[in-house]
Structures are given as C-alpha cells and as structure tokens.
Short mmCIF file of C-alpha atoms in Angstrom, two decimals:
data_model
loop_
_atom_site.label_atom_id
_atom_site.label_comp_id
_atom_site.label_asym_id
_atom_site.label_seq_id
_atom_site.Cartn_x
_atom_site.Cartn_y
_atom_site.Cartn_z
CA MET C 1468 -29.40 48.42 -64.21
CA ASP C 1469 -28.72 46.93 -60.77
CA ALA C 1470 -25.83 48.35 -58.78
CA THR C 1471 -22.79 46.11 -58.27
CA LEU C 1472 -22.81 43.84 -55.22
CA PRO C 1473 -19.32 43.44 -53.75
CA PRO C 1474 -17.98 39.93 -53.08
CA ARG C 1475 -19.18 38.45 -49.79
CA LEU C 1476 -16.90 38.64 -46.78
CA ARG C 1477 -15.88 35.24 -45.42
CA ARG C 1478 -13.66 33.71 -42.78
CA GLY C 1479 -10.16 34.78 -43.71
CA SER C 1480 -11.25 38.15 -45.16
CA HIS C 1481 -9.02 41.15 -44.57
CA ILE C 1482 -10.77 44.28 -43.26
CA ARG C 1483 -9.22 47.73 -43.61
CA VAL C 1484 -10.37 50.38 -41.13
CA ILE C 1485 -10.49 53.99 -42.37
CA ALA C 1486 -11.64 57.31 -40.89
CA PRO C 1487 -13.46 59.32 -43.59
CA ALA C 1488 -15.06 61.53 -40.93
CA ARG C 1489 -13.77 61.61 -37.35
CA SER C 1490 -10.41 60.30 -36.23
CA ARG C 1491 -9.72 57.02 -34.44
CA ALA C 1492 -7.60 59.05 -32.01
CA MET C 1493 -10.82 60.60 -30.68
CA VAL C 1494 -12.49 57.21 -30.31
CA LEU C 1495 -9.48 55.78 -28.47
CA GLU C 1496 -10.03 58.23 -25.63
CA HIS C 1497 -12.42 55.45 -24.53
CA ASP C 1498 -10.45 52.48 -25.77
CA HIS C 1499 -12.43 49.34 -26.56
CA SER C 1500 -10.12 48.23 -29.36
CA ALA C 1501 -9.19 44.91 -27.73
CA LEU C 1502 -12.85 43.83 -27.71
CA ILE C 1503 -13.36 45.16 -31.24
CA GLU C 1504 -10.46 43.17 -32.63
CA ARG C 1505 -11.55 40.05 -30.75
CA ARG C 1506 -15.09 40.34 -32.13
CA LEU C 1507 -13.89 40.81 -35.68
CA GLY C 1508 -11.43 37.96 -35.17
CA ASP C 1509 -14.29 35.71 -34.05
CA LEU C 1510 -15.90 36.37 -37.44
CA GLY C 1511 -12.69 35.12 -39.01
CA PHE C 1512 -11.44 38.54 -40.15
CA THR C 1513 -7.97 40.00 -40.01
CA VAL C 1514 -7.83 43.75 -39.47
CA SER C 1515 -5.49 46.51 -40.63
CA TYR C 1516 -5.69 50.29 -40.35
CA GLY C 1517 -5.34 53.12 -42.82
CA ALA C 1518 -2.09 55.06 -42.55
CA HIS C 1519 -3.90 58.21 -41.42
CA VAL C 1520 -6.68 56.95 -39.10
CA ASP C 1521 -5.05 58.47 -36.00
CA GLU C 1522 -4.37 61.91 -37.44
CA ARG C 1523 -6.43 64.45 -35.53
CA ASP C 1524 -7.07 68.12 -36.19
CA ARG C 1525 -9.01 70.78 -34.28
CA TYR C 1526 -12.26 69.28 -35.61
CA ASP C 1527 -11.42 65.73 -34.40
CA SER C 1528 -10.91 64.78 -38.05
CA SER C 1529 -7.93 64.92 -40.42
CA PRO C 1530 -7.03 66.66 -43.70
CA VAL C 1531 -9.04 65.73 -46.79
CA ARG C 1532 -5.89 64.44 -48.51
CA SER C 1533 -5.27 61.99 -45.64
CA ARG C 1534 -8.82 60.63 -45.56
CA LEU C 1535 -8.91 60.38 -49.34
CA SER C 1536 -5.57 58.56 -49.43
CA ASP C 1537 -6.80 55.91 -46.99
CA LEU C 1538 -10.06 55.42 -48.91
CA HIS C 1539 -8.26 54.95 -52.23
CA ALA C 1540 -5.59 52.72 -50.69
CA ALA C 1541 -8.21 50.42 -49.17
CA PHE C 1542 -9.97 49.88 -52.50
CA ALA C 1543 -6.77 49.63 -54.54
CA ASP C 1544 -5.08 47.07 -52.27
CA PRO C 1545 -5.83 43.55 -53.62
CA ALA C 1546 -5.24 42.09 -50.15
CA VAL C 1547 -8.18 44.05 -48.69
CA ASP C 1548 -11.65 42.48 -48.92
CA GLY C 1549 -13.76 44.94 -46.98
CA VAL C 1550 -13.72 48.37 -45.36
CA LEU C 1551 -15.10 49.52 -42.00
CA THR C 1552 -15.35 53.17 -41.03
CA VAL C 1553 -14.10 54.16 -37.58
CA ILE C 1554 -17.09 56.32 -36.67
CA GLY C 1555 -19.28 59.04 -38.15
CA GLY C 1556 -18.98 62.79 -37.72
CA PHE C 1557 -19.84 65.77 -39.88
CA ASN C 1558 -17.54 66.00 -42.87
CA SER C 1559 -17.24 62.90 -45.06
CA ASN C 1560 -18.92 64.92 -47.82
CA GLU C 1561 -15.67 66.94 -48.10
CA LEU C 1562 -14.15 63.96 -49.91
CA LEU C 1563 -16.74 63.61 -52.64
CA PRO C 1564 -15.34 65.88 -55.39
CA MET C 1565 -11.90 64.24 -55.23
CA ILE C 1566 -12.83 60.54 -55.06
CA ASP C 1567 -11.58 58.32 -57.88
CA TYR C 1568 -14.95 56.72 -58.63
CA ASP C 1569 -13.52 54.63 -61.47
CA LEU C 1570 -10.99 53.08 -59.05
CA ILE C 1571 -13.79 52.14 -56.64
CA ALA C 1572 -15.96 50.75 -59.44
CA ALA C 1573 -13.06 48.61 -60.67
CA HIS C 1574 -12.44 47.11 -57.20
CA PRO C 1575 -15.87 46.54 -55.57
CA LYS C 1576 -15.59 45.77 -51.86
CA VAL C 1577 -17.86 45.79 -48.82
CA LEU C 1578 -17.90 49.19 -47.12
CA CYS C 1579 -19.89 49.50 -43.89
CA GLY C 1580 -20.68 52.40 -41.57
CA TYR C 1581 -23.58 54.78 -40.92
CA SER C 1582 -24.55 58.30 -39.89
CA ASP C 1583 -22.20 60.79 -41.63
CA ILE C 1584 -20.92 57.94 -43.83
CA THR C 1585 -24.29 58.25 -45.62
CA ALA C 1586 -22.76 60.92 -47.87
CA LEU C 1587 -19.97 58.60 -48.97
CA GLN C 1588 -22.27 55.61 -49.43
CA ASN C 1589 -24.80 57.34 -51.63
CA ALA C 1590 -22.06 59.01 -53.65
CA LEU C 1591 -20.46 55.61 -54.33
CA LEU C 1592 -23.86 54.33 -55.44
CA ALA C 1593 -24.47 57.28 -57.74
CA ARG C 1594 -20.95 57.60 -59.19
CA SER C 1595 -19.42 54.11 -58.93
CA GLY C 1596 -22.57 51.97 -59.04
CA LEU C 1597 -21.47 50.18 -55.87
CA VAL C 1598 -23.73 48.73 -53.19
CA THR C 1599 -22.44 49.66 -49.71
CA TYR C 1600 -23.79 48.81 -46.25
CA SER C 1601 -25.40 51.03 -43.64
CA GLY C 1602 -24.53 49.28 -40.41
CA PRO C 1603 -22.09 49.23 -37.53
CA HIS C 1604 -18.84 51.18 -37.55
CA TRP C 1605 -15.55 49.66 -36.43
CA SER C 1606 -16.12 51.41 -33.09
CA SER C 1607 -19.59 49.83 -32.71
CA PHE C 1608 -18.00 46.41 -32.26
CA GLY C 1609 -16.69 47.64 -28.90
CA MET C 1610 -20.17 47.45 -27.32
CA ARG C 1611 -19.67 44.74 -24.71
CA GLU C 1612 -23.29 43.84 -23.95
CA LEU C 1613 -26.52 43.79 -26.00
CA PHE C 1614 -24.69 43.66 -29.33
CA ASP C 1615 -25.68 40.16 -30.46
CA ASP C 1616 -28.57 41.19 -32.72
CA THR C 1617 -26.53 43.92 -34.42
CA LEU C 1618 -23.69 41.46 -34.96
CA ALA C 1619 -26.01 38.81 -36.43
CA TRP C 1620 -27.61 41.29 -38.86
CA PHE C 1621 -24.17 42.53 -39.94
CA ALA C 1622 -22.99 38.99 -40.68
CA ALA C 1623 -26.20 38.17 -42.56
CA ALA C 1624 -25.85 41.27 -44.74
CA VAL C 1625 -22.17 41.03 -45.70
CA MET C 1626 -21.31 37.31 -45.33
CA ASP C 1627 -24.45 35.65 -46.74
CA SER C 1628 -26.58 36.27 -49.81
CA ALA C 1629 -29.92 34.79 -48.69
CA PRO C 1630 -32.87 37.22 -48.43
CA MET C 1631 -33.07 38.83 -44.98
CA ASP C 1632 -36.54 38.64 -43.43
CA LEU C 1633 -36.40 41.34 -40.78
CA HIS C 1634 -38.34 41.24 -37.52
CA PRO C 1635 -38.78 44.09 -35.02
CA SER C 1636 -36.92 44.08 -31.73
CA GLY C 1637 -38.96 44.32 -28.54
CA TRP C 1638 -36.35 46.53 -26.87
CA PHE C 1639 -33.69 49.09 -27.65
CA THR C 1640 -30.85 50.93 -25.99
CA ASP C 1641 -30.04 54.62 -26.31
CA ASP C 1642 -27.05 55.34 -24.11
CA PRO C 1643 -23.41 56.46 -24.26
CA TRP C 1644 -22.27 52.87 -23.79
CA PHE C 1645 -18.67 53.72 -24.68
CA LEU C 1646 -18.42 55.83 -21.51
CA ASP C 1647 -19.79 53.18 -19.13
CA GLN C 1648 -20.20 49.58 -20.29
CA ASP C 1649 -21.88 48.65 -16.97
CA ASP C 1650 -24.67 51.25 -17.05
CA ARG C 1651 -26.99 50.00 -19.78
CA THR C 1652 -30.79 50.16 -20.00
CA ARG C 1653 -33.06 48.15 -22.29
CA HIS C 1654 -36.13 50.23 -23.14
CA PRO C 1655 -39.28 48.37 -24.23
CA THR C 1656 -40.72 49.17 -27.63
CA PRO C 1657 -43.89 47.96 -29.38
CA GLY C 1658 -41.84 47.27 -32.49
CA TRP C 1659 -42.60 48.67 -35.92
CA TRP C 1660 -45.11 51.47 -36.40
CA ASP C 1661 -47.45 50.88 -39.35
CA VAL C 1662 -47.86 54.49 -40.47
CA GLN C 1663 -49.50 53.94 -43.87
CA PRO C 1664 -50.56 50.66 -45.52
CA GLY C 1665 -49.40 49.38 -48.87
CA THR C 1666 -46.89 47.20 -50.66
CA ALA C 1667 -43.70 48.26 -52.40
CA GLU C 1668 -40.41 47.01 -53.77
CA GLY C 1669 -37.45 49.10 -54.75
CA ARG C 1670 -33.80 49.98 -54.73
CA ILE C 1671 -32.72 51.15 -51.27
CA VAL C 1672 -31.55 54.75 -51.07
CA GLY C 1673 -30.92 56.57 -47.85
CA GLY C 1674 -29.30 56.48 -44.44
CA ASN C 1675 -28.98 59.55 -42.25
CA LEU C 1676 -31.52 62.03 -43.63
CA CYS C 1677 -29.79 65.34 -42.94
CA THR C 1678 -26.56 63.95 -44.41
CA LEU C 1679 -28.32 62.58 -47.49
CA ASN C 1680 -29.80 66.02 -48.07
CA LEU C 1681 -26.28 67.45 -48.43
CA LEU C 1682 -26.18 65.74 -51.83
CA HIS C 1683 -29.13 67.58 -53.39
CA GLY C 1684 -28.21 69.11 -56.72
CA THR C 1685 -24.90 67.25 -57.01
CA ARG C 1686 -23.79 64.34 -59.17
CA CYS C 1687 -23.48 62.33 -55.96
CA MET C 1688 -27.24 62.15 -55.32
CA PRO C 1689 -28.69 58.80 -56.42
CA PRO C 1690 -31.94 58.88 -58.42
CA LEU C 1691 -35.10 58.54 -56.37
CA ASP C 1692 -37.26 57.10 -59.14
CA GLY C 1693 -37.87 53.49 -58.12
CA ALA C 1694 -36.28 53.99 -54.68
CA LEU C 1695 -37.54 52.50 -51.43
CA LEU C 1696 -36.27 55.12 -48.99
CA PHE C 1697 -34.64 54.16 -45.66
CA VAL C 1698 -34.03 57.26 -43.53
CA GLU C 1699 -33.14 58.04 -39.92
CA ASP C 1700 -31.76 60.88 -37.82
CA ASP C 1701 -30.16 61.45 -34.44
CA GLU C 1702 -30.93 63.17 -31.16
CA LEU C 1703 -30.16 66.64 -32.53
CA VAL C 1704 -33.32 66.46 -34.68
CA ASP C 1705 -36.84 67.17 -33.46
CA ALA C 1706 -40.19 66.66 -35.19
CA VAL C 1707 -40.13 70.03 -36.97
CA THR C 1708 -36.59 69.57 -38.30
CA PHE C 1709 -37.20 66.00 -39.44
CA ARG C 1710 -40.39 67.08 -41.21
CA ARG C 1711 -38.56 69.92 -42.98
CA ASP C 1712 -35.70 67.64 -44.05
CA LEU C 1713 -37.99 64.89 -45.35
CA PHE C 1714 -40.12 67.39 -47.27
CA SER C 1715 -36.93 68.75 -48.84
CA LEU C 1716 -35.93 65.28 -50.01
CA LEU C 1717 -39.39 64.53 -51.37
CA GLN C 1718 -39.49 67.78 -53.34
CA LEU C 1719 -36.67 66.63 -55.62
CA PRO C 1720 -37.83 66.33 -59.25
CA ASP C 1721 -37.85 62.51 -59.32
CA ALA C 1722 -39.32 61.98 -55.83
CA ALA C 1723 -42.72 61.10 -57.27
CA GLY C 1724 -41.12 57.78 -58.24
CA VAL C 1725 -40.33 56.80 -54.63
CA THR C 1726 -42.08 53.48 -53.95
CA GLY C 1727 -42.24 53.63 -50.14
CA LEU C 1728 -40.56 54.79 -46.96
CA VAL C 1729 -38.95 53.09 -43.96
CA ILE C 1730 -38.00 55.33 -41.01
CA GLY C 1731 -35.47 54.22 -38.42
CA ARG C 1732 -35.98 54.46 -34.67
CA PHE C 1733 -35.44 57.91 -33.19
CA GLN C 1734 -33.37 58.57 -30.11
CA ARG C 1735 -35.42 59.43 -27.04
CA ALA C 1736 -34.09 63.00 -26.90
CA SER C 1737 -35.71 63.80 -30.26
CA GLN C 1738 -39.18 63.26 -28.73
CA ILE C 1739 -40.58 62.41 -32.16
CA THR C 1740 -43.84 60.48 -31.84
CA ARG C 1741 -45.91 58.19 -34.01
CA GLU C 1742 -48.48 61.00 -34.28
CA ASP C 1743 -45.79 63.35 -35.63
CA LEU C 1744 -44.96 60.90 -38.40
CA THR C 1745 -48.61 60.17 -39.19
CA ASP C 1746 -49.24 63.90 -39.66
CA LEU C 1747 -46.11 64.28 -41.78
CA VAL C 1748 -47.01 61.43 -44.12
CA ALA C 1749 -50.59 62.61 -44.54
CA ALA C 1750 -49.31 66.03 -45.62
CA GLN C 1751 -46.76 64.77 -48.16
CA PRO C 1752 -48.14 64.24 -51.70
CA ALA C 1753 -45.16 62.14 -52.82
CA LEU C 1754 -46.13 59.47 -50.25
CA ARG C 1755 -49.82 59.29 -51.09
CA GLY C 1756 -50.94 55.67 -51.43
CA LYS C 1757 -47.47 54.31 -50.61
CA PRO C 1758 -46.43 52.15 -47.64
CA VAL C 1759 -44.68 53.84 -44.74
CA LEU C 1760 -43.12 51.97 -41.83
CA ALA C 1761 -41.42 53.62 -38.84
CA ASN C 1762 -39.57 52.69 -35.64
CA ALA C 1763 -37.43 50.23 -37.60
CA ASP C 1764 -34.19 48.94 -36.12
CA PHE C 1765 -31.64 51.26 -37.68
CA GLY C 1766 -30.23 54.65 -36.86
CA HIS C 1767 -28.52 55.87 -33.70
CA THR C 1768 -29.97 53.32 -31.28
CA ASN C 1769 -29.22 49.64 -30.72
CA PRO C 1770 -29.96 46.97 -32.00
CA GLN C 1771 -29.17 48.03 -35.54
CA ILE C 1772 -29.80 46.20 -38.78
CA THR C 1773 -27.31 46.36 -41.64
CA PHE C 1774 -28.99 47.28 -44.92
CA PRO C 1775 -27.54 47.64 -48.43
CA VAL C 1776 -27.52 51.14 -49.89
CA GLY C 1777 -28.23 50.35 -53.53
CA GLY C 1778 -29.54 46.88 -52.78
CA SER C 1779 -33.23 45.97 -52.89
CA ALA C 1780 -36.05 45.43 -50.43
CA ARG C 1781 -39.72 44.52 -50.32
CA LEU C 1782 -42.10 46.20 -47.86
CA ARG C 1783 -45.66 45.24 -46.97
CA VAL C 1784 -47.44 47.36 -44.37
CA ALA C 1785 -50.53 45.36 -43.49
CA HIS C 1786 -51.44 42.54 -41.11
CA PRO C 1787 -48.87 41.12 -40.79
CA THR C 1788 -46.32 43.74 -41.81
CA THR C 1789 -43.21 42.33 -43.48
CA LEU C 1790 -39.87 43.81 -44.51
CA THR C 1791 -37.37 41.76 -46.52
CA ILE C 1792 -33.98 42.71 -47.87
CA THR C 1793 -34.07 40.85 -51.18
CA ARG C 1794 -30.73 41.79 -52.74
CA HIS C 1795 -27.66 42.56 -50.67
#
C-alpha cells in the first residue's frame, strides 16, 4: 500500500518551525532569519515557531521532552499546514520511541529537512505511513546567493503534484556560506555519474546513510523490498566508511528487493571518487544487475533537490540517463 501523501502547501499555508535535533539558538549565532522569513513569505507562507526551538543545552540541542512536545504540537495544531526543521545535528533518533505515530498519521502534513532528520523521516514512513521530504531546512533559506535551484525544487516537491523530471546541475557549492555570504565558489561538475546501467522504479527510502543505519533492527526502519534507495553522506565520511555503511544497509534481510540506488553528491573533503563507487557497486551482490546513479544533487552541497521519503521514482541509467520523481 502506498504511503500517505500530505496535502500540498499553497500560498497562505502556515509553516511551523521545530528543532528535533540542534537548537535555533545555535543557528542564530549567524542570524539570517530576516532573509529566511522574507523567502518563505515570497512563497506565500506564514511562519511560526515551536515553543522550545531556542532552548539550548550543552550539546546545542534541547531535552527530548521539549523537542517531542514541539513535534506533536505542530502536527496536532489544525492551523499548521507544514513543518520545517531548523537544522540537522546528531540526535533526532532520541525522539523515536516516544513519538505518537497515530497522532501523526491522523494529521498528515509536509515535513521537510535533511541530514540527521533522516531518522525522523524514515520512522514516520515506517510507523505512520507518512511521506516526508528530504530537502532544505528552515536555516537553508538563509543562503543569499545561488539558492534559486534549491528553492525551485522545494516548491515543485511540496506545492505541486506533477512528476518531477530531474536534470543534473553543472556546478555546485560546498562552503560555510552562513559564515560569509560574500565568499562563495561555484565548482564545475560533469553532472550525474552513470555507475551501473539499468532501469528501476520503486518507493524512495533513504537520506543520510549513517543516520538511516541507526534504525537497523528497530520498528522505525522502513522495508527495503521494492525500495529505490537515495543515500548521501557528509564530509566526515571517506570512501572506506561509506563503503562499510552501505554494505551494512544492503546486508539487511530484505535488501535483495532493492530496485536501484541513487547516491547524492559528496562534499569535497570526503575525497570519494567515481572509481571508489564503481568498485563498491561491483563488490555488492544486492546491486547486481540494478541501476546505480551517483553525484546526484542532494546531500550536504548546493544545489539540493527535494525528494519524497516514501514517495516514488523511476530511474534509467543509460543514454540518456533519466531520473523522475513520479509520486510526491
């Protein structure tokens, strides 16, 4: 059975901002909130904030009870149409045992974020049957320049229902833009890497790989049978670590049913190459004969697509290669 698509956002929608991982107080050390609110206002949204978003503990987060309260309040409030996460972090998985999954299932809404939010998104898919969106955080909307593509993909994913035919960017950025909005570099890229040919369709499961792997063996791990995997990781991961983490995922009992794999662009510090991924795929039995595409526009670089966790996609790695989000 297909997961539940939340109602589309529209002009006039009310967005609630919550901090299931790190605190907004940390983000506001480099305050771009005026631009963020103007950008969201230009989309026609009104914005409110969870009661606890600015609480901050020694880990730049807040108590589980505070983060859980804001999550539940956002979904229970009939005036709220969608939810944006402040930023990622390392600890959104702490919430998973205490979430009221029936409450979330009864009030489906757009939820968008990425990185550590992967744990929350896949848990909501597995336990509430809700499609969520891996895409920009609230804080991402503070990027002054070079944000147009990310913004357009976000709007297409959560405000429209037409299939999204994705096309590779010819450039990317990988910089701490929030520290210096004037010092930005566009790096050229050849676009997608066709790692292994083939055609596949499937239900999208994934996000940040090392965060997804936290769910192994729990009720919060979505089934992989029939899944088209979308995975990425950040600059703390090198080729050996990424290979280990992906092998771990593909050794789950139902991983033989994975239909294909899309890998997001790596940050430059990871130094992961096309050859690294080609070797990895050739050594992984669960991927034999299945399409694999890499260097796609998601992860911890910019521009960044928004894709539906629990939605559907179609992948063809050939000449030409195509990637279409078919249900979002």
